[in-house]
Amino acid sequence: MKNILALGNQEVGIEDGELVSYQVDGHEFIHQKGSPGWGSSDTEMFPVIGPVNEANFKVKTPKGYAIQDQHGLLRQVAYTLTGISDNDATYTKHYKANTPVANSKYPKKSPEPRLMWPYSFTFKKYFCLNEQGLEIGFTISGEHGMPYMLGYHPAFKLHTKNPMILAGNRKIGLPQILAVGSRALEISNCDTVVLKDKGQLRIRTEGFGHFMCWTEVDQMVCIEPITFYPYATEQVNLHKGFLSVQDKRTFRVYVDVSL
Protein backbone atom coordinates (compact mmCIF):
# COMPACT_ATOMS: atom_id res chain seq x y z
CA MET A 1 0.00 0.00 0.00
CA LYS A 2 1.29 3.45 -0.91
CA ASN A 3 1.08 6.22 1.68
CA ILE A 4 1.22 9.86 0.60
CA LEU A 5 2.49 12.74 2.75
CA ALA A 6 2.04 16.33 1.62
CA LEU A 7 2.95 19.81 2.80
CA GLY A 8 2.78 22.91 0.60
CA ASN A 9 4.67 22.20 -2.63
CA GLN A 10 6.17 18.96 -1.29
CA GLU A 11 4.84 15.41 -1.69
CA VAL A 12 6.30 12.13 -0.43
CA GLY A 13 5.33 8.61 -1.51
CA ILE A 14 6.07 5.62 0.74
CA GLU A 15 5.46 1.93 0.01
CA ASP A 16 5.89 -0.51 2.90
CA GLY A 17 8.36 1.83 4.59
CA GLU A 18 10.36 2.52 1.41
CA LEU A 19 10.71 6.09 0.15
CA VAL A 20 9.59 5.78 -3.48
CA SER A 21 9.01 9.45 -4.26
CA TYR A 22 9.94 12.91 -3.04
CA GLN A 23 8.67 15.72 -5.25
CA VAL A 24 8.99 19.46 -4.86
CA ASP A 25 6.95 21.54 -7.31
CA GLY A 26 6.48 18.33 -9.30
CA HIS A 27 10.22 17.68 -9.63
CA GLU A 28 11.15 14.10 -8.67
CA PHE A 29 14.29 13.64 -6.57
CA ILE A 30 14.08 9.88 -5.92
CA HIS A 31 15.25 7.12 -8.25
CA GLN A 32 12.26 5.24 -9.63
CA LYS A 33 11.98 1.46 -9.52
CA GLY A 34 12.25 0.00 -13.00
CA SER A 35 14.73 2.66 -14.10
CA PRO A 36 18.32 1.59 -14.79
CA GLY A 37 20.67 1.24 -11.85
CA TRP A 38 18.93 -0.39 -8.88
CA GLY A 39 15.73 -2.26 -8.16
CA SER A 40 14.94 -0.27 -5.00
CA SER A 41 14.69 3.40 -4.09
CA ASP A 42 15.81 3.27 -0.47
CA THR A 43 16.68 0.71 2.20
CA GLU A 44 18.53 0.37 5.50
CA MET A 45 21.79 -1.45 6.20
CA PHE A 46 21.58 -3.09 9.64
CA PRO A 47 23.03 -4.64 11.77
CA VAL A 48 26.01 -4.78 9.40
CA ILE A 49 27.11 -2.75 6.41
CA GLY A 50 28.90 -4.21 3.43
CA PRO A 51 29.54 -7.68 2.01
CA VAL A 52 30.43 -10.73 4.12
CA ASN A 53 31.05 -13.34 1.41
CA GLU A 54 34.81 -13.40 2.10
CA ALA A 55 34.04 -14.23 5.75
CA ASN A 56 31.78 -17.16 4.81
CA PHE A 57 28.75 -15.00 5.62
CA LYS A 58 29.63 -15.03 9.33
CA VAL A 59 29.98 -11.95 11.54
CA LYS A 60 31.58 -12.09 14.97
CA THR A 61 29.49 -10.87 17.93
CA PRO A 62 29.86 -11.18 21.73
CA LYS A 63 27.28 -14.02 21.49
CA GLY A 64 29.15 -15.92 18.82
CA TYR A 65 28.98 -15.84 15.04
CA ALA A 66 25.85 -14.65 13.22
CA ILE A 67 24.86 -15.59 9.67
CA GLN A 68 24.45 -12.40 7.67
CA ASP A 69 24.41 -11.38 4.02
CA GLN A 70 25.33 -8.09 2.37
CA HIS A 71 24.12 -5.11 4.43
CA GLY A 72 22.50 -7.31 7.10
CA LEU A 73 19.13 -8.93 7.63
CA LEU A 74 16.91 -5.93 8.42
CA ARG A 75 15.87 -5.49 4.78
CA GLN A 76 14.50 -9.05 4.84
CA VAL A 77 12.02 -8.14 7.61
CA ALA A 78 8.76 -6.36 6.71
CA TYR A 79 7.77 -2.97 8.11
CA THR A 80 4.45 -2.37 9.86
CA LEU A 81 2.82 1.06 9.60
CA THR A 82 2.47 2.26 13.21
CA GLY A 83 1.43 5.88 12.76
CA ILE A 84 0.47 8.34 10.01
CA SER A 85 -0.86 11.88 9.54
CA ASP A 86 -0.92 14.36 6.65
CA ASN A 87 2.81 15.08 6.86
CA ASP A 88 4.45 12.28 8.88
CA ALA A 89 4.50 8.49 9.07
CA THR A 90 6.20 5.87 11.25
CA TYR A 91 7.05 2.28 10.38
CA THR A 92 8.36 -0.42 12.72
CA LYS A 93 10.21 -3.72 12.50
CA HIS A 94 10.60 -6.19 15.38
CA TYR A 95 13.11 -9.02 15.44
CA LYS A 96 13.37 -11.80 18.03
CA ALA A 97 16.84 -13.17 18.72
CA ASN A 98 17.94 -16.19 16.67
CA THR A 99 14.83 -16.19 14.48
CA PRO A 100 15.72 -17.51 11.00
CA VAL A 101 14.86 -15.02 8.24
CA ALA A 102 14.56 -16.06 4.60
CA ASN A 103 17.31 -14.55 2.45
CA SER A 104 15.92 -13.07 -0.78
CA LYS A 105 19.40 -13.31 -2.36
CA TYR A 106 19.30 -17.11 -2.16
CA PRO A 107 20.03 -19.04 -4.32
CA LYS A 108 21.04 -16.80 -7.24
CA LYS A 109 23.25 -14.36 -5.34
CA SER A 110 23.99 -16.13 -2.07
CA PRO A 111 24.52 -19.68 -0.76
CA GLU A 112 22.78 -18.81 2.53
CA PRO A 113 19.03 -19.58 2.54
CA ARG A 114 18.43 -18.07 5.99
CA LEU A 115 19.97 -15.33 8.09
CA MET A 116 19.96 -14.83 11.86
CA TRP A 117 21.08 -12.43 14.57
CA PRO A 118 21.60 -13.44 18.23
CA TYR A 119 19.90 -10.33 19.66
CA SER A 120 16.33 -9.02 19.80
CA PHE A 121 15.71 -5.47 18.60
CA THR A 122 13.09 -2.96 17.50
CA PHE A 123 13.79 -0.67 14.56
CA LYS A 124 11.60 2.35 13.84
CA LYS A 125 11.75 4.54 10.73
CA TYR A 126 9.87 7.80 10.43
CA PHE A 127 9.31 10.40 7.72
CA CYS A 128 8.33 13.97 8.52
CA LEU A 129 7.72 16.82 6.07
CA ASN A 130 8.35 20.33 7.36
CA GLU A 131 8.93 23.76 5.85
CA GLN A 132 12.65 23.05 5.40
CA GLY A 133 12.24 19.70 3.64
CA LEU A 134 12.07 16.02 4.52
CA GLU A 135 13.32 14.51 7.78
CA ILE A 136 13.96 10.77 7.99
CA GLY A 137 14.80 9.18 11.33
CA PHE A 138 15.78 5.75 12.61
CA THR A 139 15.33 4.72 16.24
CA ILE A 140 17.12 1.60 17.44
CA SER A 141 16.37 -0.18 20.70
CA GLY A 142 17.41 -3.66 21.73
CA GLU A 143 19.34 -5.77 24.17
CA HIS A 144 21.90 -3.84 26.17
CA GLY A 145 25.31 -4.30 24.54
CA MET A 146 23.96 -5.43 21.18
CA PRO A 147 26.54 -4.61 18.47
CA TYR A 148 25.40 -2.94 15.27
CA MET A 149 26.21 -0.71 12.34
CA LEU A 150 23.66 1.48 10.61
CA GLY A 151 23.54 2.79 7.08
CA TYR A 152 20.79 4.50 5.12
CA HIS A 153 20.77 3.73 1.40
CA PRO A 154 18.62 6.21 -0.60
CA ALA A 155 18.93 6.54 -4.37
CA PHE A 156 18.52 9.93 -6.04
CA LYS A 157 17.38 10.45 -9.61
CA LEU A 158 19.78 12.41 -11.83
CA HIS A 159 18.50 14.83 -14.45
CA THR A 160 21.71 16.32 -15.89
CA LYS A 161 24.87 14.91 -17.50
CA ASN A 162 27.34 16.41 -15.05
CA PRO A 163 25.99 16.27 -11.48
CA MET A 164 28.37 17.20 -8.68
CA ILE A 165 28.57 16.20 -5.03
CA LEU A 166 30.09 18.73 -2.64
CA ALA A 167 31.47 17.49 0.69
CA GLY A 168 33.46 20.09 2.57
CA ASN A 169 36.31 21.05 0.23
CA ARG A 170 35.78 18.00 -1.99
CA LYS A 171 34.07 18.12 -5.37
CA ILE A 172 33.05 14.66 -6.51
CA GLY A 173 31.85 13.99 -10.05
CA LEU A 174 29.93 10.94 -11.21
CA PRO A 175 33.01 9.46 -13.01
CA GLN A 176 34.82 9.26 -9.66
CA ILE A 177 31.97 7.28 -8.12
CA LEU A 178 31.65 5.00 -11.14
CA ALA A 179 35.39 4.30 -11.05
CA VAL A 180 35.24 2.95 -7.49
CA GLY A 181 32.60 0.41 -8.47
CA SER A 182 30.81 -1.82 -5.98
CA ARG A 183 33.04 -0.79 -3.07
CA ALA A 184 31.36 2.65 -3.00
CA LEU A 185 33.27 5.92 -2.64
CA GLU A 186 34.05 6.81 0.97
CA ILE A 187 33.42 10.30 2.39
CA SER A 188 34.76 10.09 5.92
CA ASN A 189 34.15 12.35 8.92
CA CYS A 190 31.36 14.27 7.24
CA ASP A 191 27.80 15.09 8.26
CA THR A 192 26.65 17.22 5.30
CA VAL A 193 26.84 16.78 1.52
CA VAL A 194 25.23 18.67 -1.35
CA LEU A 195 24.09 17.16 -4.63
CA LYS A 196 24.06 19.75 -7.41
CA ASP A 197 21.98 18.52 -10.31
CA LYS A 198 18.81 20.11 -11.68
CA GLY A 199 18.28 21.99 -8.48
CA GLN A 200 20.22 21.39 -5.29
CA LEU A 201 19.74 18.73 -2.66
CA ARG A 202 21.42 19.10 0.74
CA ILE A 203 21.71 16.07 3.04
CA ARG A 204 22.49 16.71 6.71
CA THR A 205 22.84 13.90 9.25
CA GLU A 206 22.92 13.34 12.99
CA GLY A 207 24.65 10.31 14.48
CA PHE A 208 26.14 8.72 11.37
CA GLY A 209 29.47 10.51 10.92
CA HIS A 210 30.31 9.35 7.38
CA PHE A 211 28.91 8.82 3.89
CA MET A 212 29.57 6.55 0.96
CA CYS A 213 28.41 7.01 -2.63
CA TRP A 214 27.56 4.31 -5.14
CA THR A 215 26.17 3.92 -8.64
CA GLU A 216 26.77 1.83 -11.73
CA VAL A 217 24.79 4.06 -14.13
CA ASP A 218 24.56 7.76 -14.89
CA GLN A 219 20.81 8.09 -14.22
CA MET A 220 21.02 7.81 -10.41
CA VAL A 221 23.36 8.03 -7.44
CA CYS A 222 23.12 6.62 -3.94
CA ILE A 223 24.35 8.99 -1.21
CA GLU A 224 24.46 6.84 1.91
CA PRO A 225 24.95 8.04 5.51
CA ILE A 226 26.86 5.34 7.42
CA THR A 227 28.29 4.76 10.89
CA PHE A 228 31.20 2.75 9.48
CA TYR A 229 32.83 2.32 6.06
CA PRO A 230 32.91 -1.47 5.63
CA TYR A 231 36.00 -1.56 3.44
CA ALA A 232 38.10 0.03 6.19
CA THR A 233 38.79 -3.50 7.43
CA GLU A 234 38.82 -7.07 6.18
CA GLN A 235 35.44 -8.79 6.21
CA VAL A 236 36.52 -11.20 8.95
CA ASN A 237 37.13 -8.15 11.15
CA LEU A 238 33.89 -6.37 10.37
CA HIS A 239 33.00 -6.48 14.07
CA LYS A 240 35.64 -3.79 14.68
CA GLY A 241 33.21 -1.25 13.20
CA PHE A 242 30.35 -1.99 15.59
CA LEU A 243 28.59 0.49 17.82
CA SER A 244 26.86 -0.89 20.93
CA VAL A 245 23.29 -0.46 22.16
CA GLN A 246 23.35 1.31 25.52
CA ASP A 247 19.90 2.86 25.33
CA LYS A 248 17.38 3.80 22.66
CA ARG A 249 19.09 5.95 20.01
CA THR A 250 17.82 7.95 17.05
CA PHE A 251 19.80 8.75 13.89
CA ARG A 252 18.48 11.49 11.61
CA VAL A 253 18.76 12.50 7.96
CA TYR A 254 17.53 15.90 6.74
CA VAL A 255 16.93 16.40 3.02
CA ASP A 256 16.62 20.07 2.02
CA VAL A 257 16.00 20.96 -1.62
CA SER A 258 15.89 24.04 -3.81
CA LEU A 259 15.00 24.37 -7.49
PDB file of N, CA and C in Angstrom, residues 165-172 187 189-194:
ATOM      1  N   ILE A 165      28.775  16.334  -6.469  1.00  0.00           N
ATOM      2  CA  ILE A 165      28.570  16.205  -5.029  1.00  0.00           C
ATOM      3  C   ILE A 165      29.635  17.037  -4.328  1.00  0.00           C
ATOM      4  N   LEU A 166      29.180  17.886  -3.417  1.00  0.00           N
ATOM      5  CA  LEU A 166      30.089  18.730  -2.636  1.00  0.00           C
ATOM      6  C   LEU A 166      30.109  18.217  -1.205  1.00  0.00           C
ATOM      7  N   ALA A 167      31.307  17.959  -0.692  1.00  0.00           N
ATOM      8  CA  ALA A 167      31.473  17.485   0.685  1.00  0.00           C
ATOM      9  C   ALA A 167      32.659  18.209   1.298  1.00  0.00           C
ATOM     10  N   GLY A 168      32.380  19.257   2.063  1.00  0.00           N
ATOM     11  CA  GLY A 168      33.464  20.091   2.570  1.00  0.00           C
ATOM     12  C   GLY A 168      34.196  20.731   1.413  1.00  0.00           C
ATOM     13  N   ASN A 169      35.510  20.497   1.327  1.00  0.00           N
ATOM     14  CA  ASN A 169      36.311  21.050   0.231  1.00  0.00           C
ATOM     15  C   ASN A 169      36.368  20.124  -0.988  1.00  0.00           C
ATOM     16  N   ARG A 170      35.731  18.973  -0.900  1.00  0.00           N
ATOM     17  CA  ARG A 170      35.782  18.003  -1.992  1.00  0.00           C
ATOM     18  C   ARG A 170      34.680  18.263  -3.006  1.00  0.00           C
ATOM     19  N   LYS A 171      35.036  18.107  -4.288  1.00  0.00           N
ATOM     20  CA  LYS A 171      34.070  18.122  -5.374  1.00  0.00           C
ATOM     21  C   LYS A 171      34.155  16.766  -6.059  1.00  0.00           C
ATOM     22  N   ILE A 172      33.050  16.040  -6.044  1.00  0.00           N
ATOM     23  CA  ILE A 172      33.046  14.658  -6.507  1.00  0.00           C
ATOM     24  C   ILE A 172      32.101  14.536  -7.695  1.00  0.00           C
ATOM     25  N   ILE A 187      33.296   8.910   1.949  1.00  0.00           N
ATOM     26  CA  ILE A 187      33.417  10.304   2.389  1.00  0.00           C
ATOM     27  C   ILE A 187      33.437  10.252   3.910  1.00  0.00           C
ATOM     28  N   ASN A 189      34.236  11.241   7.977  1.00  0.00           N
ATOM     29  CA  ASN A 189      34.152  12.350   8.925  1.00  0.00           C
ATOM     30  C   ASN A 189      33.391  13.538   8.328  1.00  0.00           C
ATOM     31  N   CYS A 190      32.166  13.277   7.940  1.00  0.00           N
ATOM     32  CA  CYS A 190      31.359  14.272   7.236  1.00  0.00           C
ATOM     33  C   CYS A 190      29.904  14.089   7.636  1.00  0.00           C
ATOM     34  N   ASP A 191      29.214  15.196   7.909  1.00  0.00           N
ATOM     35  CA  ASP A 191      27.795  15.085   8.258  1.00  0.00           C
ATOM     36  C   ASP A 191      26.885  15.846   7.301  1.00  0.00           C
ATOM     37  N   THR A 192      27.464  16.476   6.264  1.00  0.00           N
ATOM     38  CA  THR A 192      26.652  17.217   5.296  1.00  0.00           C
ATOM     39  C   THR A 192      27.256  17.094   3.902  1.00  0.00           C
ATOM     40  N   VAL A 193      26.419  16.748   2.918  1.00  0.00           N
ATOM     41  CA  VAL A 193      26.838  16.780   1.520  1.00  0.00           C
ATOM     42  C   VAL A 193      25.759  17.480   0.710  1.00  0.00           C
ATOM     43  N   VAL A 194      26.151  17.992  -0.441  1.00  0.00           N
ATOM     44  CA  VAL A 194      25.227  18.673  -1.345  1.00  0.00           C
ATOM     45  C   VAL A 194      25.311  18.022  -2.712  1.00  0.00           C
TER      46      VAL A 194
END
